GROMACS .gro file of C-alpha atoms in nm:
model
  282
    1UNK     CA    1  25.931  23.219  10.685
    2UNK     CA    2  25.604  23.336  10.838
    3UNK     CA    3  25.338  23.137  11.021
    4UNK     CA    4  24.963  23.198  11.000
    5UNK     CA    5  24.775  23.044  11.292
    6UNK     CA    6  24.409  23.034  11.389
    7UNK     CA    7  24.291  23.127  11.735
    8UNK     CA    8  23.950  23.078  11.892
    9UNK     CA    9  23.776  23.244  12.186
   10UNK     CA   10  23.504  23.066  12.384
   11UNK     CA   11  23.321  23.277  12.643
   12UNK     CA   12  23.271  23.134  12.992
   13UNK     CA   13  23.113  23.455  13.124
   14UNK     CA   14  22.974  23.773  12.962
   15UNK     CA   15  23.234  23.966  12.761
   16UNK     CA   16  23.209  24.344  12.738
   17UNK     CA   17  23.445  24.513  12.495
   18UNK     CA   18  23.280  24.850  12.473
   19UNK     CA   19  23.224  25.093  12.188
   20UNK     CA   20  23.188  25.398  12.412
   21UNK     CA   21  22.863  25.581  12.476
   22UNK     CA   22  22.556  25.441  12.302
   23UNK     CA   23  22.278  25.630  12.125
   24UNK     CA   24  21.987  25.396  12.211
   25UNK     CA   25  21.857  25.264  12.542
   26UNK     CA   26  22.184  25.069  12.588
   27UNK     CA   27  22.428  25.317  12.740
   28UNK     CA   28  22.740  25.104  12.692
   29UNK     CA   29  22.709  24.882  12.381
   30UNK     CA   30  22.964  24.630  12.257
   31UNK     CA   31  23.178  24.699  11.950
   32UNK     CA   32  23.021  24.585  11.623
   33UNK     CA   33  23.139  24.549  11.266
   34UNK     CA   34  23.053  24.856  11.061
   35UNK     CA   35  22.917  24.662  10.762
   36UNK     CA   36  22.741  24.362  10.918
   37UNK     CA   37  22.657  24.502  11.261
   38UNK     CA   38  22.777  24.179  11.427
   39UNK     CA   39  22.965  24.192  11.759
   40UNK     CA   40  23.338  24.121  11.750
   41UNK     CA   41  23.647  24.152  11.970
   42UNK     CA   42  23.924  24.376  11.834
   43UNK     CA   43  24.257  24.211  11.765
   44UNK     CA   44  24.424  24.480  11.976
   45UNK     CA   45  24.228  24.359  12.280
   46UNK     CA   46  24.334  23.998  12.225
   47UNK     CA   47  24.696  24.101  12.168
   48UNK     CA   48  24.701  24.319  12.480
   49UNK     CA   49  24.562  24.047  12.704
   50UNK     CA   50  24.806  23.789  12.568
   51UNK     CA   51  25.096  24.031  12.611
   52UNK     CA   52  25.008  24.075  12.979
   53UNK     CA   53  24.998  23.696  13.012
   54UNK     CA   54  25.346  23.666  12.859
   55UNK     CA   55  25.483  23.924  13.102
   56UNK     CA   56  25.320  23.758  13.402
   57UNK     CA   57  25.448  23.411  13.312
   58UNK     CA   58  25.782  23.538  13.176
   59UNK     CA   59  25.743  23.335  12.859
   60UNK     CA   60  26.004  23.514  12.651
   61UNK     CA   61  26.104  23.839  12.483
   62UNK     CA   62  25.779  24.033  12.511
   63UNK     CA   63  25.905  24.333  12.315
   64UNK     CA   64  26.024  24.120  12.023
   65UNK     CA   65  25.695  23.931  11.998
   66UNK     CA   66  25.443  24.206  12.076
   67UNK     CA   67  25.642  24.517  11.990
   68UNK     CA   68  25.701  24.850  12.163
   69UNK     CA   69  25.573  25.204  12.112
   70UNK     CA   70  25.852  25.258  11.858
   71UNK     CA   71  25.845  24.937  11.655
   72UNK     CA   72  25.612  24.653  11.565
   73UNK     CA   73  25.652  24.302  11.701
   74UNK     CA   74  25.651  23.979  11.506
   75UNK     CA   75  25.291  23.892  11.607
   76UNK     CA   76  24.999  24.047  11.417
   77UNK     CA   77  24.642  23.970  11.531
   78UNK     CA   78  24.323  24.002  11.330
   79UNK     CA   79  23.993  24.076  11.502
   80UNK     CA   80  23.811  23.785  11.663
   81UNK     CA   81  23.491  23.759  11.460
   82UNK     CA   82  23.171  23.590  11.567
   83UNK     CA   83  23.127  23.223  11.475
   84UNK     CA   84  22.835  23.113  11.694
   85UNK     CA   85  22.599  23.317  11.909
   86UNK     CA   86  22.409  23.134  12.185
   87UNK     CA   87  22.035  23.195  12.155
   88UNK     CA   88  21.761  23.075  12.390
   89UNK     CA   89  21.573  22.774  12.255
   90UNK     CA   90  21.242  22.626  12.370
   91UNK     CA   91  21.395  22.279  12.335
   92UNK     CA   92  21.759  22.209  12.416
   93UNK     CA   93  21.787  22.520  12.641
   94UNK     CA   94  22.002  22.716  12.397
   95UNK     CA   95  22.138  22.687  12.045
   96UNK     CA   96  22.476  22.770  11.891
   97UNK     CA   97  22.345  22.986  11.607
   98UNK     CA   98  22.539  23.082  11.295
   99UNK     CA   99  22.457  23.165  10.932
  100UNK     CA  100  22.588  23.095  10.579
  101UNK     CA  101  22.777  23.424  10.549
  102UNK     CA  102  22.964  23.362  10.873
  103UNK     CA  103  23.055  23.009  10.764
  104UNK     CA  104  23.172  23.129  10.423
  105UNK     CA  105  23.394  23.397  10.578
  106UNK     CA  106  23.523  23.152  10.836
  107UNK     CA  107  23.609  22.893  10.571
  108UNK     CA  108  23.797  23.155  10.367
  109UNK     CA  109  23.993  23.285  10.666
  110UNK     CA  110  24.075  22.950  10.824
  111UNK     CA  111  24.210  22.818  10.492
  112UNK     CA  112  24.497  23.065  10.540
  113UNK     CA  113  24.592  22.872  10.855
  114UNK     CA  114  24.556  22.529  10.694
  115UNK     CA  115  24.221  22.449  10.857
  116UNK     CA  116  23.976  22.331  10.592
  117UNK     CA  117  23.606  22.357  10.664
  118UNK     CA  118  23.342  22.206  10.437
  119UNK     CA  119  23.221  22.465  10.187
  120UNK     CA  120  22.879  22.611  10.257
  121UNK     CA  121  22.755  22.710   9.909
  122UNK     CA  122  22.386  22.719   9.984
  123UNK     CA  123  22.162  22.982  10.137
  124UNK     CA  124  21.901  22.907  10.401
  125UNK     CA  125  21.539  23.009  10.362
  126UNK     CA  126  21.425  23.267  10.616
  127UNK     CA  127  21.167  23.023  10.758
  128UNK     CA  128  21.411  22.731  10.788
  129UNK     CA  129  21.698  22.624  11.011
  130UNK     CA  130  21.962  22.364  10.925
  131UNK     CA  131  22.037  22.138  11.221
  132UNK     CA  132  22.287  21.858  11.273
  133UNK     CA  133  22.216  21.488  11.305
  134UNK     CA  134  22.080  21.406  11.650
  135UNK     CA  135  21.982  21.767  11.718
  136UNK     CA  136  21.814  21.840  12.053
  137UNK     CA  137  21.657  22.163  11.929
  138UNK     CA  138  21.369  22.043  11.715
  139UNK     CA  139  21.027  21.916  11.816
  140UNK     CA  140  20.748  21.760  11.611
  141UNK     CA  141  20.382  21.816  11.705
  142UNK     CA  142  20.175  21.521  11.583
  143UNK     CA  143  20.185  21.523  11.200
  144UNK     CA  144  20.343  21.867  11.163
  145UNK     CA  145  20.695  21.924  11.029
  146UNK     CA  146  20.977  21.931  11.289
  147UNK     CA  147  21.022  22.284  11.420
  148UNK     CA  148  21.253  22.469  11.653
  149UNK     CA  149  21.187  22.782  11.855
  150UNK     CA  150  21.462  23.044  11.893
  151UNK     CA  151  21.358  23.339  12.106
  152UNK     CA  152  21.001  23.403  11.979
  153UNK     CA  153  21.062  23.268  11.629
  154UNK     CA  154  20.941  22.932  11.499
  155UNK     CA  155  21.158  22.784  11.223
  156UNK     CA  156  21.123  22.465  11.024
  157UNK     CA  157  21.400  22.224  11.127
  158UNK     CA  158  21.589  22.059  10.842
  159UNK     CA  159  21.851  21.796  10.926
  160UNK     CA  160  22.152  21.843  10.699
  161UNK     CA  161  22.468  21.631  10.659
  162UNK     CA  162  22.670  21.942  10.575
  163UNK     CA  163  22.560  22.105  10.900
  164UNK     CA  164  22.665  21.792  11.089
  165UNK     CA  165  23.007  21.792  10.922
  166UNK     CA  166  23.072  22.160  10.998
  167UNK     CA  167  22.957  22.123  11.359
  168UNK     CA  168  23.186  21.826  11.421
  169UNK     CA  169  23.488  22.005  11.272
  170UNK     CA  170  23.431  22.308  11.494
  171UNK     CA  171  23.366  22.095  11.803
  172UNK     CA  172  23.697  21.912  11.759
  173UNK     CA  173  23.883  22.244  11.766
  174UNK     CA  174  23.697  22.411  12.051
  175UNK     CA  175  23.633  22.131  12.302
  176UNK     CA  176  23.857  21.865  12.453
  177UNK     CA  177  23.583  21.661  12.622
  178UNK     CA  178  23.370  21.433  12.405
  179UNK     CA  179  23.057  21.521  12.603
  180UNK     CA  180  23.095  21.890  12.519
  181UNK     CA  181  23.169  21.811  12.156
  182UNK     CA  182  22.849  21.611  12.133
  183UNK     CA  183  22.650  21.885  12.308
  184UNK     CA  184  22.783  22.142  12.060
  185UNK     CA  185  22.681  21.930  11.760
  186UNK     CA  186  22.335  21.869  11.909
  187UNK     CA  187  22.279  22.245  11.956
  188UNK     CA  188  22.442  22.372  11.635
  189UNK     CA  189  22.206  22.544  11.390
  190UNK     CA  190  22.246  22.747  11.070
  191UNK     CA  191  21.981  23.012  11.002
  192UNK     CA  192  21.920  23.268  10.730
  193UNK     CA  193  22.164  23.563  10.722
  194UNK     CA  194  21.890  23.817  10.796
  195UNK     CA  195  21.753  23.604  11.077
  196UNK     CA  196  22.101  23.592  11.230
  197UNK     CA  197  22.119  23.970  11.197
  198UNK     CA  198  21.811  23.993  11.417
  199UNK     CA  199  21.951  23.747  11.672
  200UNK     CA  200  22.278  23.944  11.690
  201UNK     CA  201  22.075  24.252  11.788
  202UNK     CA  202  21.827  24.089  12.026
  203UNK     CA  203  22.034  23.797  12.155
  204UNK     CA  204  22.311  23.983  12.334
  205UNK     CA  205  22.307  24.020  12.712
  206UNK     CA  206  22.198  24.359  12.850
  207UNK     CA  207  22.238  24.421  13.224
  208UNK     CA  208  22.126  24.712  13.437
  209UNK     CA  209  22.390  24.865  13.666
  210UNK     CA  210  22.360  25.113  13.951
  211UNK     CA  211  22.597  25.310  14.172
  212UNK     CA  212  22.514  25.343  14.540
  213UNK     CA  213  22.523  25.684  14.705
  214UNK     CA  214  22.645  25.778  15.052
  215UNK     CA  215  22.311  25.695  15.213
  216UNK     CA  216  22.271  25.343  15.077
  217UNK     CA  217  22.040  25.441  14.793
  218UNK     CA  218  22.100  25.475  14.422
  219UNK     CA  219  22.295  25.789  14.341
  220UNK     CA  220  22.118  26.044  14.124
  221UNK     CA  221  22.152  25.951  13.756
  222UNK     CA  222  22.356  25.640  13.840
  223UNK     CA  223  22.153  25.384  13.645
  224UNK     CA  224  22.290  25.256  13.316
  225UNK     CA  225  22.252  24.959  13.082
  226UNK     CA  226  22.552  24.765  12.958
  227UNK     CA  227  22.565  24.518  12.668
  228UNK     CA  228  22.783  24.205  12.660
  229UNK     CA  229  22.843  23.899  12.448
  230UNK     CA  230  22.667  23.618  12.636
  231UNK     CA  231  22.844  23.313  12.783
  232UNK     CA  232  22.896  23.027  12.534
  233UNK     CA  233  22.973  23.270  12.248
  234UNK     CA  234  23.237  23.148  12.002
  235UNK     CA  235  23.469  23.374  11.803
  236UNK     CA  236  23.771  23.313  11.580
  237UNK     CA  237  24.061  23.506  11.430
  238UNK     CA  238  24.412  23.472  11.291
  239UNK     CA  239  24.758  23.560  11.418
  240UNK     CA  240  25.052  23.601  11.181
  241UNK     CA  241  25.402  23.539  11.318
  242UNK     CA  242  25.691  23.686  11.120
  243UNK     CA  243  25.991  23.450  11.122
  244UNK     CA  244  25.928  23.310  11.473
  245UNK     CA  245  26.171  23.088  11.662
  246UNK     CA  246  26.071  22.746  11.795
  247UNK     CA  247  26.053  22.893  12.147
  248UNK     CA  248  25.802  23.153  12.030
  249UNK     CA  249  25.594  22.897  11.841
  250UNK     CA  250  25.580  22.669  12.145
  251UNK     CA  251  25.396  22.943  12.335
  252UNK     CA  252  25.131  22.976  12.063
  253UNK     CA  253  24.990  22.630  12.129
  254UNK     CA  254  24.730  22.476  12.357
  255UNK     CA  255  24.469  22.659  12.562
  256UNK     CA  256  24.474  22.947  12.808
  257UNK     CA  257  24.211  23.074  13.047
  258UNK     CA  258  24.206  23.451  13.006
  259UNK     CA  259  24.010  23.760  13.107
  260UNK     CA  260  23.922  23.998  12.825
  261UNK     CA  261  23.721  24.318  12.826
  262UNK     CA  262  23.578  24.517  13.115
  263UNK     CA  263  23.430  24.436  13.458
  264UNK     CA  264  23.703  24.188  13.551
  265UNK     CA  265  23.632  24.218  13.925
  266UNK     CA  266  23.271  24.107  13.876
  267UNK     CA  267  23.369  23.792  13.687
  268UNK     CA  268  23.310  23.917  13.334
  269UNK     CA  269  23.536  23.838  13.042
  270UNK     CA  270  23.640  23.489  13.150
  271UNK     CA  271  23.713  23.297  12.832
  272UNK     CA  272  23.930  23.026  12.688
  273UNK     CA  273  24.182  23.116  12.420
  274UNK     CA  274  24.247  22.818  12.193
  275UNK     CA  275  24.533  22.811  11.945
  276UNK     CA  276  24.428  22.609  11.643
  277UNK     CA  277  24.594  22.482  11.325
  278UNK     CA  278  24.881  22.676  11.168
  279UNK     CA  279  25.038  22.699  10.825
  280UNK     CA  280  25.379  22.815  10.703
  281UNK     CA  281  25.379  23.075  10.425
  282UNK     CA  282  25.657  23.238  10.227
   0.00000   0.00000   0.00000
């Protein structure tokens, strides 16, 4: 019997999982999906980090679970795909932004692990944003319609019960504290797919880096720009376990603080790995 389990990654600091040398002004971009262009974290990166954690804590037979160079292990990880991208907001400081296509893919994937999300059958107009009940993002000027401002874009705010339901379901998985759950719901927003595409390109964190020379000045040619997923990003994926024992399953529960990606010594990559619902399959 196999087990399919969901896992979630919540970023506490910028995460840089690089795609090599860039072609634009960003020298070291993050990896992105070929079709959508959205950032993601490869399943191999998640698996490698978790394997190191197993070895450090001596949790069990590492080779049986994660495999060796000669044979596969019983754990198979999918990529961690973007669920919510934090975007600067004029009101509410920042928003957890997602879109219908992300929610539809997430609902399809999480159903394999027994986690049912409300269906999102509708599209969102490019000028609108669906917010949850009690949202802190919108503002109403006199007799005008409620609006919210993400980056430099003004969108009409539309309170939606479906948005509220989805936000609460996600908050229950990701956060343990009620205050953080409420804050997530208040900042959750669903925008048009194309609008999210723009946010995924302009809303990532880009930092300038330098290397100092022998005389205390910047070395020649040692300036580069590096892209990262910003803190508060939320991603999700699946892990399949082939005929696991109870001891193995017990280690795929709860939450773990982990470092993933590059620049570990400068505090990057700090994130929480959350093991979510699971489902047995034949």
